[in-house]
PDB file of C-alpha atoms in Angstrom:
ATOM      1  CA  MET K   1      -0.394  -0.232  -0.230  1.00 39.00           C
ATOM      2  CA  LYS K   2       5.715   3.881  -1.301  1.00 38.00           C
ATOM      3  CA  GLN K   3       8.984   5.705  -1.932  1.00 40.00           C
ATOM      4  CA  SER K   4       9.805   9.696  -3.385  1.00 39.00           C
ATOM      5  CA  ALA K   5       9.836  11.305  -6.509  1.00 38.00           C
ATOM      6  CA  GLN K   6      12.368  14.236  -6.588  1.00 39.00           C
ATOM      7  CA  GLY K   7      13.299  16.940  -9.029  1.00 37.00           C
ATOM      8  CA  SER K   8      11.616  19.337 -11.426  1.00 36.00           C
ATOM      9  CA  ALA K   9       9.738  18.564 -14.371  1.00 39.00           C
ATOM     10  CA  GLY K  10      11.845  19.307 -17.554  1.00 40.00           C
ATOM     11  CA  ALA K  11      12.226  18.249 -21.191  1.00 40.00           C
ATOM     12  CA  GLY K  12      11.823  15.013 -21.906  1.00 43.00           C
ATOM     13  CA  THR K  13      10.272  14.018 -18.389  1.00 42.00           C
ATOM     14  CA  PRO K  14       7.225  12.090 -18.883  1.00 42.00           C
ATOM     15  CA  PRO K  15       4.285  14.255 -17.077  1.00 43.00           C
ATOM     16  CA  GLY K  16       2.709  13.438 -13.473  1.00 43.00           C
ATOM     17  CA  GLU K  17       5.926  11.158 -12.633  1.00 41.00           C
ATOM     18  CA  THR K  18       8.047  14.142 -10.946  1.00 41.00           C
ATOM     19  CA  ARG K  19       6.856  16.749  -8.564  1.00 41.00           C
ATOM     20  CA  VAL K  20       6.063  20.174 -10.193  1.00 40.00           C
ATOM     21  CA  PRO K  21       8.587  23.048 -10.056  1.00 39.00           C
ATOM     22  CA  VAL K  22       9.408  24.460  -6.378  1.00 33.00           C
ATOM     23  CA  GLN K  23       8.109  27.941  -7.758  1.00 35.00           C
ATOM     24  CA  ALA K  24       4.635  26.526  -8.856  1.00 39.00           C
ATOM     25  CA  ARG K  25       4.552  24.165  -5.741  1.00 37.00           C
ATOM     26  CA  VAL K  26       4.780  27.455  -3.438  1.00 30.00           C
ATOM     27  CA  ALA K  27       2.107  29.342  -5.568  1.00 35.00           C
ATOM     28  CA  ASP K  28       0.022  26.646  -5.188  1.00 41.00           C
ATOM     29  CA  ALA K  29       0.167  26.493  -1.393  1.00 35.00           C
ATOM     30  CA  LEU K  30       0.122  29.895  -0.999  1.00 29.00           C
ATOM     31  CA  ASP K  31      -3.370  29.700  -3.370  1.00 39.00           C
ATOM     32  CA  GLY K  32      -5.142  26.867  -1.547  1.00 37.00           C
ATOM     33  CA  PHE K  33      -3.483  24.291  -3.600  1.00 30.00           C
ATOM     34  CA  ARG K  34      -5.035  25.495  -6.698  1.00 33.00           C
ATOM     35  CA  GLU K  35      -4.261  22.708  -8.991  1.00 37.00           C
ATOM     36  CA  ARG K  36      -2.645  23.799 -12.437  1.00 32.00           C
ATOM     37  CA  ASP K  37      -3.438  20.915 -14.475  1.00 36.00           C
ATOM     38  CA  THR K  38      -6.295  19.889 -15.885  1.00 34.00           C
ATOM     39  CA  ALA K  39      -6.283  16.160 -16.189  1.00 37.00           C
ATOM     40  CA  VAL K  40      -8.946  15.243 -14.415  1.00 39.00           C
ATOM     41  CA  PRO K  41     -11.827  18.402 -14.441  1.00 39.00           C
ATOM     42  CA  ALA K  42     -14.246  16.833 -11.873  1.00 42.00           C
ATOM     43  CA  ALA K  43     -11.378  17.083  -9.321  1.00 44.00           C
ATOM     44  CA  ARG K  44     -10.176  20.549 -10.234  1.00 45.00           C
ATOM     45  CA  GLY K  45     -10.041  23.115  -7.306  1.00 45.00           C
ATOM     46  CA  GLU K  46      -9.939  20.610  -4.415  1.00 57.00           C
ATOM     47  CA  HIS K  47      -8.612  21.920  -1.349  1.00 56.00           C
ATOM     48  CA  THR K  48      -7.807  20.513   2.109  1.00 58.00           C
ATOM     49  CA  HIS K  49      -9.825  22.981   4.446  1.00 57.00           C
ATOM     50  CA  GLY K  50      -7.518  22.155   7.430  1.00 64.00           C
ATOM     51  CA  GLU K  51      -7.430  18.456   6.463  1.00 67.00           C
ATOM     52  CA  ARG K  52      -5.127  16.577   9.109  1.00 68.00           C
ATOM     53  CA  PRO K  53      -2.101  15.259   7.606  1.00 66.00           C
ATOM     54  CA  ILE K  54      -2.178  11.082   7.308  1.00 64.00           C
ATOM     55  CA  PRO K  55       0.092   9.910   9.977  1.00 62.00           C
ATOM     56  CA  GLY K  56       3.038   7.645   9.586  1.00 60.00           C
ATOM     57  CA  ALA K  57       6.784   8.195   7.904  1.00 58.00           C
ATOM     58  CA  ARG K  58       6.381   9.539   4.371  1.00 61.00           C
ATOM     59  CA  PRO K  59       7.392   6.617   2.085  1.00 59.00           C
ATOM     60  CA  ALA K  60       9.846   7.012  -0.633  1.00 56.00           C
ATOM     61  CA  VAL K  61       8.531   6.522  -3.968  1.00 53.00           C
ATOM     62  CA  GLN K  62      10.798   6.149  -7.276  1.00 52.00           C
ATOM     63  CA  ARG K  63      10.711   8.093 -10.289  1.00 47.00           C
ATOM     64  CA  SER K  64       9.725   5.406 -12.506  1.00 46.00           C
ATOM     65  CA  SER K  65       6.062   4.341 -12.783  1.00 83.00           C
ATOM     66  CA  VAL K  66       5.067   6.865 -10.359  1.00 89.00           C
ATOM     67  CA  ARG K  67       1.321   6.588 -10.809  1.00 89.00           C
ATOM     68  CA  GLY K  68       1.331   2.497 -10.750  1.00 92.00           C
ATOM     69  CA  GLN K  69       3.357   2.586  -7.222  1.00 93.00           C
ATOM     70  CA  ILE K  70       0.980   5.593  -6.099  1.00 95.00           C
ATOM     71  CA  LEU K  71      -1.980   3.265  -7.139  1.00 94.00           C
ATOM     72  CA  ASP K  72      -0.503   0.228  -5.239  1.00 92.00           C
ATOM     73  CA  ALA K  73       0.001   2.298  -2.015  1.00 93.00           C
ATOM     74  CA  LEU K  74      -3.650   3.503  -2.145  1.00 95.00           C
ATOM     75  CA  ARG K  75      -4.661  -0.011  -2.733  1.00 93.00           C
ATOM     76  CA  ALA K  76      -2.724  -1.240   0.330  1.00 91.00           C
ATOM     77  CA  ALA K  77      -4.095   1.663   2.477  1.00 92.00           C
ATOM     78  CA  LEU K  78      -7.520   0.977   1.500  1.00 92.00           C
ATOM     79  CA  VAL K  79      -6.813  -3.127   2.867  1.00 91.00           C
ATOM     80  CA  THR K  80      -5.166  -1.919   5.989  1.00 88.00           C
ATOM     81  CA  GLY K  81      -7.850   0.768   6.699  1.00 87.00           C
ATOM     82  CA  GLU K  82      -5.284   3.692   6.509  1.00 90.00           C
ATOM     83  CA  LEU K  83      -7.745   5.302   4.001  1.00 92.00           C
ATOM     84  CA  ARG K  84     -11.169   5.167   5.982  1.00 92.00           C
ATOM     85  CA  PRO K  85     -14.459   4.448   4.797  1.00 91.00           C
ATOM     86  CA  GLY K  86     -16.847   7.843   4.387  1.00 93.00           C
ATOM     87  CA  GLU K  87     -13.384  10.169   4.746  1.00 95.00           C
ATOM     88  CA  VAL K  88     -13.023  12.717   1.875  1.00 97.00           C
ATOM     89  CA  TYR K  89      -9.129  12.839   0.875  1.00 96.00           C
ATOM     90  CA  SER K  90      -7.565  15.546  -1.444  1.00 95.00           C
ATOM     91  CA  ALA K  91      -4.954  14.906  -3.973  1.00 95.00           C
ATOM     92  CA  PRO K  92      -2.695  17.712  -2.825  1.00 95.00           C
ATOM     93  CA  VAL K  93      -2.723  16.555   0.674  1.00 94.00           C
ATOM     94  CA  LEU K  94      -2.126  12.521  -0.319  1.00 94.00           C
ATOM     95  CA  GLY K  95       0.822  14.118  -2.771  1.00 94.00           C
ATOM     96  CA  ASP K  96       2.518  15.554  -0.169  1.00 93.00           C
ATOM     97  CA  ARG K  97       2.307  12.127   2.042  1.00 89.00           C
ATOM     98  CA  PHE K  98       3.909  10.268  -0.882  1.00 89.00           C
ATOM     99  CA  GLY K  99       6.358  13.117  -1.944  1.00 91.00           C
ATOM    100  CA  VAL K 100       4.897  14.046  -5.543  1.00 92.00           C
ATOM    101  CA  SER K 101       2.658  16.210  -7.263  1.00 93.00           C
ATOM    102  CA  ALA K 102      -0.835  16.096  -7.026  1.00 94.00           C
ATOM    103  CA  THR K 103      -1.336  14.739 -10.585  1.00 94.00           C
ATOM    104  CA  PRO K 104      -0.229  11.169 -10.255  1.00 94.00           C
ATOM    105  CA  VAL K 105      -2.271  10.628  -7.040  1.00 95.00           C
ATOM    106  CA  ARG K 106      -5.491  12.093  -8.965  1.00 95.00           C
ATOM    107  CA  GLU K 107      -4.747   9.575 -11.792  1.00 94.00           C
ATOM    108  CA  ALA K 108      -4.674   6.944  -9.249  1.00 95.00           C
ATOM    109  CA  MET K 109      -7.857   7.937  -7.518  1.00 96.00           C
ATOM    110  CA  GLN K 110      -9.372   7.866 -10.880  1.00 95.00           C
ATOM    111  CA  GLN K 111      -8.650   4.558 -11.364  1.00 94.00           C
ATOM    112  CA  LEU K 112     -10.015   3.295  -7.903  1.00 95.00           C
ATOM    113  CA  ALA K 113     -12.805   5.299  -8.571  1.00 95.00           C
ATOM    114  CA  LEU K 114     -13.324   2.911 -11.858  1.00 91.00           C
ATOM    115  CA  GLU K 115     -12.759   0.240  -9.288  1.00 88.00           C
ATOM    116  CA  GLY K 116     -15.486   1.249  -7.057  1.00 88.00           C
ATOM    117  CA  ALA K 117     -13.507   1.947  -4.155  1.00 92.00           C
ATOM    118  CA  VAL K 118     -13.667   5.618  -4.160  1.00 95.00           C
ATOM    119  CA  GLU K 119     -15.929   8.447  -5.372  1.00 95.00           C
ATOM    120  CA  VAL K 120     -15.323  11.889  -6.669  1.00 95.00           C
ATOM    121  CA  VAL K 121     -16.517  14.742  -4.408  1.00 96.00           C
ATOM    122  CA  PRO K 122     -16.175  18.037  -6.912  1.00 94.00           C
ATOM    123  CA  ASN K 123     -14.003  20.815  -5.393  1.00 91.00           C
ATOM    124  CA  ARG K 124     -12.916  18.038  -2.526  1.00 93.00           C
ATOM    125  CA  GLY K 125     -11.335  15.232  -3.494  1.00 95.00           C
ATOM    126  CA  PHE K 126     -12.157  11.573  -3.404  1.00 96.00           C
ATOM    127  CA  ARG K 127     -14.350   9.898  -0.551  1.00 96.00           C
ATOM    128  CA  VAL K 128     -13.753   6.294   0.176  1.00 95.00           C
ATOM    129  CA  VAL K 129     -16.899   4.556  -0.490  1.00 92.00           C
ATOM    130  CA  GLU K 130     -18.573   3.021   2.690  1.00 89.00           C
ATOM    131  CA  ARG K 131     -19.296  -1.063   1.862  1.00 85.00           C
ATOM    132  CA  GLY K 132     -21.483  -2.966   4.128  1.00 84.00           C
ATOM    133  CA  ALA K 133     -21.892  -6.646   4.679  1.00 85.00           C
ATOM    134  CA  ARG K 134     -24.676  -7.071   1.888  1.00 90.00           C
ATOM    135  CA  GLU K 135     -22.286  -5.835  -0.879  1.00 88.00           C
ATOM    136  CA  LEU K 136     -18.944  -7.716   0.305  1.00 86.00           C
ATOM    137  CA  ALA K 137     -21.697 -11.334   0.565  1.00 89.00           C
ATOM    138  CA  GLU K 138     -22.353 -10.272  -3.116  1.00 92.00           C
ATOM    139  CA  LEU K 139     -18.913 -10.272  -4.240  1.00 91.00           C
ATOM    140  CA  ALA K 140     -17.976 -13.663  -2.355  1.00 90.00           C
ATOM    141  CA  GLU K 141     -21.265 -15.158  -3.731  1.00 93.00           C
ATOM    142  CA  VAL K 142     -19.902 -14.092  -7.583  1.00 95.00           C
ATOM    143  CA  ARG K 143     -16.338 -15.302  -7.014  1.00 93.00           C
ATOM    144  CA  ALA K 144     -17.886 -18.629  -5.769  1.00 93.00           C
ATOM    145  CA  LEU K 145     -20.112 -18.693  -8.921  1.00 95.00           C
ATOM    146  CA  ILE K 146     -17.010 -18.222 -11.053  1.00 94.00           C
ATOM    147  CA  GLU K 147     -14.265 -20.065  -9.127  1.00 94.00           C
ATOM    148  CA  VAL K 148     -15.437 -23.096  -7.628  1.00 94.00           C
ATOM    149  CA  PRO K 149     -16.412 -24.788 -10.885  1.00 96.00           C
ATOM    150  CA  VAL K 150     -13.052 -24.016 -12.362  1.00 96.00           C
ATOM    151  CA  MET K 151     -11.226 -25.524  -9.407  1.00 96.00           C
ATOM    152  CA  LEU K 152     -13.226 -28.675  -9.491  1.00 96.00           C
ATOM    153  CA  ARG K 153     -12.705 -29.180 -13.114  1.00 96.00           C
ATOM    154  CA  LEU K 154      -9.181 -28.546 -12.822  1.00 97.00           C
ATOM    155  CA  ALA K 155      -8.941 -30.677  -9.708  1.00 97.00           C
ATOM    156  CA  ARG K 156     -10.186 -33.355 -11.822  1.00 96.00           C
ATOM    157  CA  THR K 157      -7.685 -32.867 -14.585  1.00 96.00           C
ATOM    158  CA  VAL K 158      -4.472 -31.085 -13.868  1.00 97.00           C
ATOM    159  CA  PRO K 159      -1.651 -33.717 -12.353  1.00 96.00           C
ATOM    160  CA  GLY K 160      -0.681 -33.593  -9.089  1.00 94.00           C
ATOM    161  CA  GLU K 161       2.895 -32.258 -10.090  1.00 95.00           C
ATOM    162  CA  ARG K 162       1.523 -29.011 -11.631  1.00 96.00           C
ATOM    163  CA  TRP K 163      -0.311 -28.219  -8.113  1.00 97.00           C
ATOM    164  CA  ALA K 164       2.747 -28.963  -6.542  1.00 96.00           C
ATOM    165  CA  GLU K 165       4.854 -26.041  -8.082  1.00 97.00           C
ATOM    166  CA  LEU K 166       2.459 -23.870  -6.635  1.00 97.00           C
ATOM    167  CA  ARG K 167       3.502 -25.023  -2.935  1.00 96.00           C
ATOM    168  CA  PRO K 168       5.852 -21.470  -2.618  1.00 97.00           C
ATOM    169  CA  LEU K 169       2.971 -19.700  -2.945  1.00 97.00           C
ATOM    170  CA  ALA K 170       1.033 -21.200  -0.680  1.00 97.00           C
ATOM    171  CA  GLU K 171       3.967 -20.885   1.878  1.00 97.00           C
ATOM    172  CA  GLU K 172       3.954 -17.462   1.001  1.00 97.00           C
ATOM    173  CA  THR K 173       0.560 -16.524   2.246  1.00 97.00           C
ATOM    174  CA  ALA K 174       1.350 -18.298   5.357  1.00 96.00           C
ATOM    175  CA  ARG K 175       4.509 -16.307   5.885  1.00 97.00           C
ATOM    176  CA  THR K 176       2.709 -13.147   5.260  1.00 96.00           C
ATOM    177  CA  ALA K 177      -0.174 -14.248   7.431  1.00 95.00           C
ATOM    178  CA  ALA K 178       2.032 -14.781  10.301  1.00 95.00           C
ATOM    179  CA  SER K 179       3.686 -11.016   9.805  1.00 93.00           C
ATOM    180  CA  GLY K 180      -0.057 -10.016  10.619  1.00 91.00           C
ATOM    181  CA  CYS K 181       0.653  -7.434   7.895  1.00 91.00           C
ATOM    182  CA  PRO K 182      -2.866  -6.989   6.079  1.00 91.00           C
ATOM    183  CA  ALA K 183      -1.344  -5.512   2.887  1.00 91.00           C
ATOM    184  CA  ALA K 184       1.117  -7.744   2.210  1.00 93.00           C
ATOM    185  CA  TYR K 185      -1.251 -10.790   3.433  1.00 94.00           C
ATOM    186  CA  ALA K 186      -3.661  -9.474   0.794  1.00 93.00           C
ATOM    187  CA  GLU K 187      -0.989  -9.502  -2.277  1.00 94.00           C
ATOM    188  CA  SER K 188       0.175 -13.019  -1.447  1.00 96.00           C
ATOM    189  CA  ASP K 189      -3.432 -14.282  -1.154  1.00 96.00           C
ATOM    190  CA  ARG K 190      -4.414 -12.676  -4.625  1.00 95.00           C
ATOM    191  CA  ALA K 191      -1.018 -13.944  -6.279  1.00 97.00           C
ATOM    192  CA  PHE K 192      -1.983 -17.698  -4.882  1.00 97.00           C
ATOM    193  CA  HIS K 193      -5.182 -17.646  -6.259  1.00 97.00           C
ATOM    194  CA  ARG K 194      -4.080 -16.054  -9.565  1.00 97.00           C
ATOM    195  CA  ALA K 195      -1.744 -18.940  -9.968  1.00 97.00           C
ATOM    196  CA  LEU K 196      -4.330 -21.567  -9.299  1.00 97.00           C
ATOM    197  CA  LEU K 197      -6.564 -20.117 -12.079  1.00 97.00           C
ATOM    198  CA  ALA K 198      -4.183 -19.511 -14.059  1.00 98.00           C
ATOM    199  CA  LEU K 199      -3.876 -23.609 -14.667  1.00 98.00           C
ATOM    200  CA  SER K 200      -7.230 -23.191 -16.794  1.00 97.00           C
ATOM    201  CA  GLY K 201      -5.093 -21.388 -19.398  1.00 97.00           C
ATOM    202  CA  ASN K 202      -8.359 -18.707 -19.246  1.00 97.00           C
ATOM    203  CA  GLU K 203      -6.298 -14.923 -19.233  1.00 97.00           C
ATOM    204  CA  GLN K 204     -10.194 -13.517 -19.323  1.00 97.00           C
ATOM    205  CA  LEU K 205     -11.074 -15.648 -16.257  1.00 97.00           C
ATOM    206  CA  VAL K 206      -7.878 -14.867 -13.879  1.00 97.00           C
ATOM    207  CA  ARG K 207      -8.352 -11.149 -14.740  1.00 95.00           C
ATOM    208  CA  ILE K 208     -12.087 -11.131 -13.967  1.00 95.00           C
ATOM    209  CA  ALA K 209     -11.857 -13.320 -10.850  1.00 96.00           C
ATOM    210  CA  SER K 210      -8.582 -11.062  -9.519  1.00 94.00           C
ATOM    211  CA  ASP K 211     -10.610  -7.916  -9.867  1.00 92.00           C
ATOM    212  CA  LEU K 212     -13.449  -8.968  -7.682  1.00 93.00           C
ATOM    213  CA  HIS K 213     -10.845 -10.614  -5.486  1.00 93.00           C
ATOM    214  CA  ARG K 214      -9.409  -7.167  -5.061  1.00 90.00           C
ATOM    215  CA  ARG K 215     -12.679  -5.584  -4.522  1.00 89.00           C
ATOM    216  CA  ALA K 216     -13.497  -7.891  -1.830  1.00 88.00           C
ATOM    217  CA  GLN K 217     -10.422  -7.289  -0.168  1.00 86.00           C
ATOM    218  CA  TRP K 218     -11.593  -4.073   1.406  1.00 81.00           C
ATOM    219  CA  PRO K 219     -12.434  -2.930   3.880  1.00 73.00           C
ATOM    220  CA  PRO K 220     -11.067  -4.899   6.315  1.00 67.00           C
ATOM    221  CA  VAL K 221     -14.055  -6.798   7.847  1.00 61.00           C
ATOM    222  CA  ARG K 222     -11.939  -9.105   9.595  1.00 60.00           C
ATOM    223  CA  GLN K 223      -8.698  -8.087  11.121  1.00 65.00           C
ATOM    224  CA  GLY K 224      -5.880  -9.785  13.191  1.00 82.00           C
ATOM    225  CA  ARG K 225      -3.013 -12.220  12.789  1.00 88.00           C
ATOM    226  CA  ALA K 226      -5.442 -14.755  13.766  1.00 91.00           C
ATOM    227  CA  TYR K 227      -7.657 -14.567  11.024  1.00 89.00           C
ATOM    228  CA  LEU K 228      -4.888 -14.211   8.250  1.00 92.00           C
ATOM    229  CA  VAL K 229      -3.417 -17.443   9.412  1.00 94.00           C
ATOM    230  CA  ALA K 230      -6.198 -19.518   9.485  1.00 93.00           C
ATOM    231  CA  ASP K 231      -6.816 -18.129   6.061  1.00 92.00           C
ATOM    232  CA  ALA K 232      -3.717 -19.215   4.748  1.00 94.00           C
ATOM    233  CA  ALA K 233      -4.071 -22.623   6.521  1.00 95.00           C
ATOM    234  CA  GLU K 234      -7.239 -23.225   4.305  1.00 94.00           C
ATOM    235  CA  HIS K 235      -4.713 -22.306   1.058  1.00 95.00           C
ATOM    236  CA  MET K 236      -2.265 -25.042   2.503  1.00 95.00           C
ATOM    237  CA  ALA K 237      -4.983 -27.669   3.014  1.00 96.00           C
ATOM    238  CA  LEU K 238      -6.507 -26.896  -0.452  1.00 96.00           C
ATOM    239  CA  LEU K 239      -2.940 -27.408  -2.389  1.00 96.00           C
ATOM    240  CA  ASP K 240      -2.779 -30.853  -0.350  1.00 96.00           C
ATOM    241  CA  ALA K 241      -5.997 -32.080  -1.782  1.00 96.00           C
ATOM    242  CA  LEU K 242      -5.331 -30.942  -5.321  1.00 96.00           C
ATOM    243  CA  ILE K 243      -2.178 -32.944  -5.000  1.00 96.00           C
ATOM    244  CA  ALA K 244      -4.103 -35.607  -4.045  1.00 95.00           C
ATOM    245  CA  ARG K 245      -6.621 -35.050  -6.615  1.00 94.00           C
ATOM    246  CA  ASP K 246      -9.471 -35.518  -3.723  1.00 95.00           C
ATOM    247  CA  VAL K 247     -12.280 -33.737  -5.554  1.00 95.00           C
ATOM    248  CA  ASP K 248     -14.536 -34.284  -2.516  1.00 95.00           C
ATOM    249  CA  VAL K 249     -11.880 -32.354   0.097  1.00 96.00           C
ATOM    250  CA  VAL K 250     -11.387 -29.671  -2.599  1.00 95.00           C
ATOM    251  CA  ARG K 251     -15.171 -28.777  -2.868  1.00 94.00           C
ATOM    252  CA  ALA K 252     -15.638 -28.613   0.935  1.00 94.00           C
ATOM    253  CA  LEU K 253     -12.467 -26.384   1.110  1.00 94.00           C
ATOM    254  CA  VAL K 254     -13.197 -24.074  -1.781  1.00 93.00           C
ATOM    255  CA  THR K 255     -16.901 -23.416  -0.586  1.00 89.00           C
ATOM    256  CA  GLU K 256     -15.894 -23.235   3.228  1.00 88.00           C
ATOM    257  CA  HIS K 257     -13.169 -20.658   1.612  1.00 84.00           C
ATOM    258  CA  PHE K 258     -15.571 -18.513  -0.250  1.00 83.00           C
ATOM    259  CA  ALA K 259     -18.201 -18.533   2.628  1.00 77.00           C
ATOM    260  CA  GLY K 260     -15.727 -17.271   4.874  1.00 68.00           C
ATOM    261  CA  ALA K 261     -14.861 -14.497   3.031  1.00 65.00           C
ATOM    262  CA  SER K 262     -18.522 -12.970   2.919  1.00 55.00           C
TER     263      SER K 262
END
């Protein structure tokens, strides 16, 4: 959910990947963080109105792929609850948090808006969407409808040695679960599920399932190391059943796994 972009924009520098010139930043600060670009008209004129700085040490953002790094950082902040449902966050304040201009932050937030994680609040910024138990249950149901039949088919057709190759990914979920970091676990959890479904050879399935999985990971309904460890243990048990080609156990495990996610 990362690192500091320094320097001034100049010739040959891709837009949105460096901070704006010092003079422009000072002028913006004196003018209530008035935005000078027009990348996203709906969010122009957003201001802080005394918005409190986000706590924590400022992460450093590498200059390359700034927007992608900011997007990853914001997604992690959703999973950890650092970005709280119902709260409004402005691009200038978040940009200061990451040490970059408001532009890549705004672009990343627009992507999150497309994913349904935030909504644009004109002249203010972006509000984190508040999601209830019903929506999370619906996401779990859709994931189950897509993934369970595929997993049962693969359990019957994929040889055990192919499943065994995925053991390092299952072990990684156990390791990140033991660390107690929800953002790290969320990433390893998605990687494990993507690898399982990738054996179907259906790239569209993997893409859609991964998007649904990401959406289901916030807000963090269940928190704590114990929950993460128990969830990771289900991965290990599922992989053992797949290697053994025990379809009945696979059916029980995947059904329980998605039921626990709602």
